[in-house]
CSV table of C-alpha atoms and ligand atoms in Angstrom, one decimal:
chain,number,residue,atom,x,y,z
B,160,UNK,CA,80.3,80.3,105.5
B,161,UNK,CA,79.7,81.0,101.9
B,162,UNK,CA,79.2,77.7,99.7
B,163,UNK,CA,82.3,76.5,98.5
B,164,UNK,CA,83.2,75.7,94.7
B,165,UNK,CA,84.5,72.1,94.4
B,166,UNK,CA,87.9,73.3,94.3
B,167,UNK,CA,88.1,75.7,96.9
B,168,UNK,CA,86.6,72.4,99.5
B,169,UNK,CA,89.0,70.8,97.6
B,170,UNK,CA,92.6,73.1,98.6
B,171,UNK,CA,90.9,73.7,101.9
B,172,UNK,CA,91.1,69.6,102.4
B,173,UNK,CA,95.0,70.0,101.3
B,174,UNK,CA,96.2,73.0,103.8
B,175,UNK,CA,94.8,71.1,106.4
B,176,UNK,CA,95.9,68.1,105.7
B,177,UNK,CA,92.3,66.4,106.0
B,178,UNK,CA,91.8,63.3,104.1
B,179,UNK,CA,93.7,62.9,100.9
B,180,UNK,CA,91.8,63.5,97.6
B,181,UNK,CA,91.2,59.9,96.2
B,182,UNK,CA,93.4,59.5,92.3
B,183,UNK,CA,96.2,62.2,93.1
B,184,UNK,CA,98.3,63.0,90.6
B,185,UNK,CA,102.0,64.3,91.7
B,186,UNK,CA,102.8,65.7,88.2
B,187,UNK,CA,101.3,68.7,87.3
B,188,UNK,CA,99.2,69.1,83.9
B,189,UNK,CA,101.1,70.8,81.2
B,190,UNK,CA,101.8,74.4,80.9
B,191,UNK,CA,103.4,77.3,79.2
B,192,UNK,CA,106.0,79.2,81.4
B,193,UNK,CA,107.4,82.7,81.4
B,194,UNK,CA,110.1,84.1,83.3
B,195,UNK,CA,109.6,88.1,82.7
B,196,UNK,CA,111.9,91.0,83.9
B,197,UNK,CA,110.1,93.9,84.4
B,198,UNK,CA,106.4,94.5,86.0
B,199,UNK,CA,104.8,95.9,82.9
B,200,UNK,CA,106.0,92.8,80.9
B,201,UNK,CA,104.7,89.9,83.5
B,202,UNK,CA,101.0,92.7,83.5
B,203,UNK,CA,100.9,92.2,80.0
B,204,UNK,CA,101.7,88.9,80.0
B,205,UNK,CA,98.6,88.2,82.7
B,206,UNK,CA,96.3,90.5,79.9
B,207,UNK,CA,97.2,88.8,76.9
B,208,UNK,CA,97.8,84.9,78.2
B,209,UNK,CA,94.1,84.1,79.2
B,210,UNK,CA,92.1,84.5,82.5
B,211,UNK,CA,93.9,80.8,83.6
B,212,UNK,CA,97.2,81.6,83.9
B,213,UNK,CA,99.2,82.4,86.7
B,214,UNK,CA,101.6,84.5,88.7
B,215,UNK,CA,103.8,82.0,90.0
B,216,UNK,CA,105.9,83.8,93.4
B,217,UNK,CA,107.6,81.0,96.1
B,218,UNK,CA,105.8,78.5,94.5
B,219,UNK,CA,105.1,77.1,98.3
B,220,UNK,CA,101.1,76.7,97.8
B,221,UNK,CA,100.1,77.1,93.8
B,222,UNK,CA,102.9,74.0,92.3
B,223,UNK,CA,101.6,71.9,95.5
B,224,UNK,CA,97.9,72.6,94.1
B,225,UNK,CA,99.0,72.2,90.5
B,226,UNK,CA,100.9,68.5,91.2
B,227,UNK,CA,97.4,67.4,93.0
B,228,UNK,CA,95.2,68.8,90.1
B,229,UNK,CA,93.6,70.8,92.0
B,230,UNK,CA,94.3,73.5,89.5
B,231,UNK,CA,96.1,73.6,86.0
B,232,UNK,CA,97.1,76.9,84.8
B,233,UNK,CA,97.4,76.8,81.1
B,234,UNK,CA,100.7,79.3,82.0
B,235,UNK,CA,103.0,80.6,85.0
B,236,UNK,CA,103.9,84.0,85.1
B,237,UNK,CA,107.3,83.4,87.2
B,238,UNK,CA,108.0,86.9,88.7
B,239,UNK,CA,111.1,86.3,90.5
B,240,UNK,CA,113.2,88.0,88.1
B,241,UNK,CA,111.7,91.4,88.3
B,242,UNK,CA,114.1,93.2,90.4
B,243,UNK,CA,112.2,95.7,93.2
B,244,UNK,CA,110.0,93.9,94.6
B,245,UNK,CA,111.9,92.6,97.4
B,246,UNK,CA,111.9,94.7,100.3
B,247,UNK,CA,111.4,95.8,104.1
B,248,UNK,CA,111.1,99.6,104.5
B,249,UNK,CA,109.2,102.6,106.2
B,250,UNK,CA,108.8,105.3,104.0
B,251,UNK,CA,106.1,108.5,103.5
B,252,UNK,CA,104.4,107.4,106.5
B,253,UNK,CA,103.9,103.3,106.1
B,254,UNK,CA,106.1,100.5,106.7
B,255,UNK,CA,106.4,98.9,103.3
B,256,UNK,CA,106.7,95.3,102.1
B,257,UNK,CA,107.2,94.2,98.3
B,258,UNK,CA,105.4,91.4,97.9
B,259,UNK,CA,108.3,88.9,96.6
B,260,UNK,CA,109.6,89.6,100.3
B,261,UNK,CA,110.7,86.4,101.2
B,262,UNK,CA,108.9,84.9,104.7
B,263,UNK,CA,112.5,84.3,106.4
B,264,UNK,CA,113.1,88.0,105.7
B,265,UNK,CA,110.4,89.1,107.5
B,266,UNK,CA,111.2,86.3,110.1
B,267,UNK,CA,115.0,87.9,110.3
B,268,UNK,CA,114.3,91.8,109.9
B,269,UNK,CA,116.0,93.5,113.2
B,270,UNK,CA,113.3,96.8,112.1
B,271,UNK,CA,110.4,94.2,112.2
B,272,UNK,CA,111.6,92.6,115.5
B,273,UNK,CA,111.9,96.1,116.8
B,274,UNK,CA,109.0,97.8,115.6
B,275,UNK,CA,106.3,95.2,114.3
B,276,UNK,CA,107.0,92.2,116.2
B,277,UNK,CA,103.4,90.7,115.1
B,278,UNK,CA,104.9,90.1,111.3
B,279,UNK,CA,107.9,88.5,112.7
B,280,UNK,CA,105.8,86.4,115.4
B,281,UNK,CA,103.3,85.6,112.7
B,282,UNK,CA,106.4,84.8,109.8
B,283,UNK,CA,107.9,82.3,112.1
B,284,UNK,CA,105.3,80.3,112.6
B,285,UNK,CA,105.4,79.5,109.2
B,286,UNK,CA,105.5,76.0,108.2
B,287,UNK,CA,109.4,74.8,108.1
B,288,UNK,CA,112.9,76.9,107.3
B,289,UNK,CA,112.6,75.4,103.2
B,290,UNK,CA,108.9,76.8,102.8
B,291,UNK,CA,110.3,79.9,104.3
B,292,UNK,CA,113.1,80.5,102.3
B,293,UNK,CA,110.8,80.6,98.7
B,294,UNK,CA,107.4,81.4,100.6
B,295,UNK,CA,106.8,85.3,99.8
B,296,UNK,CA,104.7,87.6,101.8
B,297,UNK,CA,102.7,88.3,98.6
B,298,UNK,CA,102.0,84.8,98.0
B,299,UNK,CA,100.8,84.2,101.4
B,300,UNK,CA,98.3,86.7,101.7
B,301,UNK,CA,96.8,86.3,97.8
B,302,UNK,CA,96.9,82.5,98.4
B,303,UNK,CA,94.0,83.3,101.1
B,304,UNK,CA,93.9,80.1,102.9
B,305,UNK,CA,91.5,80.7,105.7
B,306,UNK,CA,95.0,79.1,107.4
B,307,UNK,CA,97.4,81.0,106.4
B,308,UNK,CA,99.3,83.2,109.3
B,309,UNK,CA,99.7,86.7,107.7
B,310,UNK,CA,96.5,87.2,106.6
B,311,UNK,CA,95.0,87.3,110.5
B,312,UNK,CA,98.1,90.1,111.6
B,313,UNK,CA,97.6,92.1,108.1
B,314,UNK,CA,93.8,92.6,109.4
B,315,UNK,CA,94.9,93.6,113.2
B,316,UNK,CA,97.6,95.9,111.4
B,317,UNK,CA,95.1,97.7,109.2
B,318,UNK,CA,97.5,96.7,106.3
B,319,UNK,CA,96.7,98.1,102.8
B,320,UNK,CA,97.5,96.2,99.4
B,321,UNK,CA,98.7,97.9,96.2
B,322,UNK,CA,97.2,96.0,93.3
B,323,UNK,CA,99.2,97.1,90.2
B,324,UNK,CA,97.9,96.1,86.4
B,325,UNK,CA,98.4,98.4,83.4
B,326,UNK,CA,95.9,100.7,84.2
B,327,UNK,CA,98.2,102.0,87.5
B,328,UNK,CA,97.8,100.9,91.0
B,329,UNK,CA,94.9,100.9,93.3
B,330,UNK,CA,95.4,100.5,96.8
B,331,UNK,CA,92.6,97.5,98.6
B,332,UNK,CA,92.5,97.3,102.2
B,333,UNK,CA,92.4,94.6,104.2
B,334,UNK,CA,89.2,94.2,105.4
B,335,UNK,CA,88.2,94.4,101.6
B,336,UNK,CA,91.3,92.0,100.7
B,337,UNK,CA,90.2,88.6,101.9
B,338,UNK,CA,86.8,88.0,100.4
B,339,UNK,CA,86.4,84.2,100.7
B,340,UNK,CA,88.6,80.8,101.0
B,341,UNK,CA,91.3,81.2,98.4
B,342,UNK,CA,89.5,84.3,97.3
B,343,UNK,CA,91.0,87.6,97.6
B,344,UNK,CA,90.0,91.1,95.7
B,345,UNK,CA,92.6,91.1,93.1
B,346,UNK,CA,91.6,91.4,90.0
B,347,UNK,CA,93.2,88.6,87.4
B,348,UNK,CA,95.2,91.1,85.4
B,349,UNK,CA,96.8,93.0,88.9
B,350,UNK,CA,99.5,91.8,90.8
B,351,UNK,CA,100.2,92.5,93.9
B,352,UNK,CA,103.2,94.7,94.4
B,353,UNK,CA,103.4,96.1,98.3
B,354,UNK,CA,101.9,95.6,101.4
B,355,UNK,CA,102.2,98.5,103.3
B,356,UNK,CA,101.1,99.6,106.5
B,357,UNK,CA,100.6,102.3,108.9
B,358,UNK,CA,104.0,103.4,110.8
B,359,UNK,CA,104.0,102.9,114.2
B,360,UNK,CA,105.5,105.5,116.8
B,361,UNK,CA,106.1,104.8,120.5
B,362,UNK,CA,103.1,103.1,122.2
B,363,UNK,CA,102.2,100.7,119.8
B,364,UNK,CA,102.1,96.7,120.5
B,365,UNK,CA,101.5,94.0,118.9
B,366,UNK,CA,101.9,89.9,119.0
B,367,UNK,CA,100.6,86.6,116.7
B,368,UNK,CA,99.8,83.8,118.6
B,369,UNK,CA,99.2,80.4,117.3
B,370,UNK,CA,97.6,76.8,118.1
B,371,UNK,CA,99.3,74.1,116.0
B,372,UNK,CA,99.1,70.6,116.5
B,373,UNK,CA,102.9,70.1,115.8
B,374,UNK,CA,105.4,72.7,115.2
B,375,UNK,CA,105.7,73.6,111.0
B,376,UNK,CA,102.0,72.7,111.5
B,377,UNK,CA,99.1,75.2,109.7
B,378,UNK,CA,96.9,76.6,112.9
B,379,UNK,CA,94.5,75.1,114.5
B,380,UNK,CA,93.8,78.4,115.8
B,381,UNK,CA,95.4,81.6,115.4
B,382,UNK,CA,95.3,85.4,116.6
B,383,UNK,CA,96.8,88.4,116.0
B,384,UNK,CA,96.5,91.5,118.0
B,385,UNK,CA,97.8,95.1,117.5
B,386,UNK,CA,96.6,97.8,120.3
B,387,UNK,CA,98.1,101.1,120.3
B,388,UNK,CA,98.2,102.6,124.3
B,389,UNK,CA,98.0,106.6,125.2
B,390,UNK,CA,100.1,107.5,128.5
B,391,UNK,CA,100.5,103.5,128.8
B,392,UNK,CA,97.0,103.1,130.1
B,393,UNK,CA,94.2,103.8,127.7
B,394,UNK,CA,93.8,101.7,124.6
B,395,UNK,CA,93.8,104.0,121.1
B,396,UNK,CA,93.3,101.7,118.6
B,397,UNK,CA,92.8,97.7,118.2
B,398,UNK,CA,93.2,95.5,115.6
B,399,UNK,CA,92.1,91.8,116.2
B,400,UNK,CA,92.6,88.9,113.2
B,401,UNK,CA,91.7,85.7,113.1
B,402,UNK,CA,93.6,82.7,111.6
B,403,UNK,CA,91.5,78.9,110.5
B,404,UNK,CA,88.4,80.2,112.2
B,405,UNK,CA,85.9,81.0,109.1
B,406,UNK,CA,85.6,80.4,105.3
B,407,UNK,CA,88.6,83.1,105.3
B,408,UNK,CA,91.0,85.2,107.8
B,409,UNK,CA,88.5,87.2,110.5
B,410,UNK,CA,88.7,90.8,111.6
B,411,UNK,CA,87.0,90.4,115.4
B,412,UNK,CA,85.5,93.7,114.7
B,413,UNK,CA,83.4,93.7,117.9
B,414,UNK,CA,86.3,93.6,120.2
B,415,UNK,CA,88.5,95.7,118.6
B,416,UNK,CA,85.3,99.0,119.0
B,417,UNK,CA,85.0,97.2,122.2
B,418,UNK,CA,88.9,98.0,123.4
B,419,UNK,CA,88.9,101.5,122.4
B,420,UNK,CA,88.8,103.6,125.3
B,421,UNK,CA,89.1,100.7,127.6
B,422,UNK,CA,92.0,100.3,130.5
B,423,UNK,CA,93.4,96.5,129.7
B,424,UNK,CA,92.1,95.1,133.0
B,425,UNK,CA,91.9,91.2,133.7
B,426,UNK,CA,87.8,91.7,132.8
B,427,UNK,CA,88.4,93.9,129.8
B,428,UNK,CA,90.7,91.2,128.4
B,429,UNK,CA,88.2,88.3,128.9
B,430,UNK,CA,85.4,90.5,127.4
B,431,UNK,CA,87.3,91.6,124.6
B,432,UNK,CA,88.5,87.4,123.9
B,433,UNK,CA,84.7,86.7,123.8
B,434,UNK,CA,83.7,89.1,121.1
B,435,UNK,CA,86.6,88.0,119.7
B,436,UNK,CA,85.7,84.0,120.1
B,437,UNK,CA,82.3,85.2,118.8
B,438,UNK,CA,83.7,86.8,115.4
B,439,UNK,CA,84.8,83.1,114.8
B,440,UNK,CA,83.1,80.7,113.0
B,441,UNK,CA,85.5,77.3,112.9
B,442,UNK,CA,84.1,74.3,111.6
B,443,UNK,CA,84.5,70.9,112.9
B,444,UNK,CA,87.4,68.8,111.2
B,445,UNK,CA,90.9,66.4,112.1
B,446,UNK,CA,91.9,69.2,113.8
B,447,UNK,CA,89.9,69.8,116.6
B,448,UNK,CA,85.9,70.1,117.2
B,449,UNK,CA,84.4,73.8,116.4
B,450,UNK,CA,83.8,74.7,119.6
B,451,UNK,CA,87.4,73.6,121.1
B,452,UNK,CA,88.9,75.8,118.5
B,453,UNK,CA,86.5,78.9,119.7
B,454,UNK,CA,87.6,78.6,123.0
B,455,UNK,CA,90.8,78.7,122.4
B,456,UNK,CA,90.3,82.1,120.4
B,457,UNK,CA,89.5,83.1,123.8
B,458,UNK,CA,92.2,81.9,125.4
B,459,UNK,CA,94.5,82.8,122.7
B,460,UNK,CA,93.4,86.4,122.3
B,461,UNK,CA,93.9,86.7,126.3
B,462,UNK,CA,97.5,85.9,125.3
B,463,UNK,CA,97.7,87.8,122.7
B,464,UNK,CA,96.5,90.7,124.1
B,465,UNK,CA,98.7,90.6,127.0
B,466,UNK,CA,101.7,90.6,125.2
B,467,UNK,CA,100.4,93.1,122.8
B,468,UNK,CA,99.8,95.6,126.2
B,469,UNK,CA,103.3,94.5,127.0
B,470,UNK,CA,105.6,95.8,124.1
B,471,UNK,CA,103.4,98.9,123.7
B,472,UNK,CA,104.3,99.8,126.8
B,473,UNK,CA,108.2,98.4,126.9
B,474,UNK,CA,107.6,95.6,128.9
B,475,UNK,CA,109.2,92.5,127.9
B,476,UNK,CA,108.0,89.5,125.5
H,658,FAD,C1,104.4,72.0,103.8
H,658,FAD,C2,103.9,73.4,103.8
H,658,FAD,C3,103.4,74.0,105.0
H,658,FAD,C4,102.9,75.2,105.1
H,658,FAD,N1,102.5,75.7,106.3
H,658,FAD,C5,102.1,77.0,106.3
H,658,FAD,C6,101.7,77.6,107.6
H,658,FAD,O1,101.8,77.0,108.7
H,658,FAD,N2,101.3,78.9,107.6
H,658,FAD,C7,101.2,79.6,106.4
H,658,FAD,O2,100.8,80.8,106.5
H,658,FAD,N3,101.5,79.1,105.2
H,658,FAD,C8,102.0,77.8,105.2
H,658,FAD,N4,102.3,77.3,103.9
H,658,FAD,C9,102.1,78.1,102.7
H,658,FAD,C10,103.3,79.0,102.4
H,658,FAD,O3,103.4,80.0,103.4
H,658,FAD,C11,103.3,79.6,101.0
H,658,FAD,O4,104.5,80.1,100.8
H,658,FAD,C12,102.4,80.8,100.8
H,658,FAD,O5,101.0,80.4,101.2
H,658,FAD,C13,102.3,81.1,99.3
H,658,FAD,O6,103.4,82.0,99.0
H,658,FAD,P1,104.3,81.7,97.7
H,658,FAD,O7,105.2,82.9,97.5
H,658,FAD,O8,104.9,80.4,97.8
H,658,FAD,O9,103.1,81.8,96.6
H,658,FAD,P2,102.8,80.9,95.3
H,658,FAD,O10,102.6,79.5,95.8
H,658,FAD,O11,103.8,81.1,94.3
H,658,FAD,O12,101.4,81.5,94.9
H,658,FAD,C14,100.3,81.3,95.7
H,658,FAD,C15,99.1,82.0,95.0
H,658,FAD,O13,99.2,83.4,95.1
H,658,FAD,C16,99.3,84.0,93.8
H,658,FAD,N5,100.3,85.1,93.9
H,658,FAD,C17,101.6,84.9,94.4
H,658,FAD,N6,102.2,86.1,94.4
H,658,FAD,C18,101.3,87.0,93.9
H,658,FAD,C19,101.4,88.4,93.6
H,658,FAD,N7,102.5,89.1,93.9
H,658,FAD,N8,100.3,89.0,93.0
H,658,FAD,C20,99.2,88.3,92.7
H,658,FAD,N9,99.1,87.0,93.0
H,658,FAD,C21,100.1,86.3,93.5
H,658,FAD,C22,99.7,82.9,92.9
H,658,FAD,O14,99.2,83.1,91.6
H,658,FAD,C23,99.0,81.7,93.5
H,658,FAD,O15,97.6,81.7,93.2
H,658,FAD,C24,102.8,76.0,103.9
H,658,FAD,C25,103.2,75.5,102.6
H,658,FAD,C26,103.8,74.2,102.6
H,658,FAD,C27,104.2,73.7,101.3
């Protein structure tokens, strides 16, 4: 695990509810706000207000971390007024997600349910209904806490993230996406716009499984897995993330090269869970003891896996 800025050990100590920071503040330190309507105003906004402001989404992680001093922009950028940026939809080939999509959304959505049951599975497990309601799938994922739940099924999806700023988009993909606790590739002045991913046909399966201590709870462990089955038998393709195993959400690279070509046997599951459980790299805390939390990316992944097999091939769960 990369070292840590004071901060960063700082939030990481807040999402999982580790021992309180000593002299909390619950008020926030002053700032400026701004409540743009249109994209290009809020990008030029981000350009012109300094590199410490803000783009404020659900406000379910960065006013939390503002009221404990743990970070003081000099300015929000509030971008729930832009209209468009609130969707579920396949289109040209992807199923696309604008990142103001709300975390019940993607909990509710009959095409997710249907089609991409990891983003629902993962999207319930979300903390509580009220966190849900203003959480955003943008705001999750450019949060990057090494806890968070999309993170770990945008890696097994092979998601891609358009980054928009005023010189046009760029798209980043996952693997390149989560760089390091709280640390993702966007740049200051970008914000991110869609998630999109690749469409799934028939034959595709996937499922989010998730180790919490209570329920609401952020993971003790987490995985998501996405396989994609030829003739119901052979496995295509397989994506394998990682949730509050590492300094940031972990593609189990290993396992996934390792399940291609393979028939989902009882031994090809286990093998697979190991390289999976060896992608992982948890640290000791309240939550559970390193290595208890690496086995149970074994036994989770089993799961995981399982049920993945299952919808690809219209069995039940
Ligand atoms: C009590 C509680 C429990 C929680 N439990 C869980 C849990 O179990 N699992 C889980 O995954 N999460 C959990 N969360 C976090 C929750 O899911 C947050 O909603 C999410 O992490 C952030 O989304 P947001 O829209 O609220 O973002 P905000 O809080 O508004 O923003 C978070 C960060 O992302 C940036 N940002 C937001 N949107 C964009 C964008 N479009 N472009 C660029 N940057 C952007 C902001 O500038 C900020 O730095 C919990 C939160 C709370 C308060």
């Amino acid at each position: 695990m990369n070292e840590l800025t004071h901060k960063q050990s700082q939030c990481i100590l807040v999402s999982l509810r580790l021992e309180p920071v000593r002299g909390l503040h619950m008020i926030p330190a002053s700032f400026e706000y701004s409540s743009p309507k249109t994209l290009s105003e809020a990008i030029s906004l981000l350009e012109t207000s300094g590199s410490d402001s803000k783009i404020l989404a659900g406000g379910q992680s960065l006013i939390p971390v503002m009221k404990l001093r743990l970070g003081s922009p000099s300015r929000l950028i509030d971008i729930n007024n832009i209209e468009g940026l609130n969707y579920i939809r396949e289109s040209d080939g992807f199923l696309r997600i604008g990142a103001l999509t709300r975390i019940v959304d993607l909990e509710s959505s009959e095409l997710l349910k249907k089609k991409y049951p990891i983003i629902n599975d993962a999207a319930s497990h979300i903390a509580d209904p009220t966190v849900r309601n203003l959480g955003t799938a943008g705001g999750n994922v450019s949060h990057a806490d090494p806890a968070n739940d999309l993170p770990a099924a945008m890696l097994a999806l092979s998601a891609e993230f358009v980054a928009t700023s005023s010189g046009g988009s760029r798209v980043i993909k996952a693997k390149d996406f989560f760089v390091d606790a709280f640390t993702t590739a966007l740049k200051h002045e970008e914000i991110l716009t869609e998630i999109r991913i690749p469409q799934f046909t028939v034959g595709n399966g996937g499922a989010y499984l998730k180790l919490e201590k209570r329920v609401g709870d952020f993971a003790i462990a987490g995985v998501a897995a996405q396989i994609s089955v030829t003739q119901g038998v052979t496995v295509a393709k397989a994506g394998i993330g990682l949730t509050a195993v590492g300094s940031s959400a972990i593609e189990a690279v290993e396992a996934e090269q390792y399940l291609i070509g393979q028939t989902l046997t009882a031994e090809a599951i286990s093998t697979a869970s190991k390289l999976a459980a060896r992608a992982s790299n948890p640290g000791t805390d309240l939550r559970g003891p390193g290595e208890y939390k690496r086995e149970m990316i074994i036994v989770l992944t089993t799961r995981a896996l399982k049920r993945a097999y299952l919808r690809a091939t219209g069995g039940a769960a």
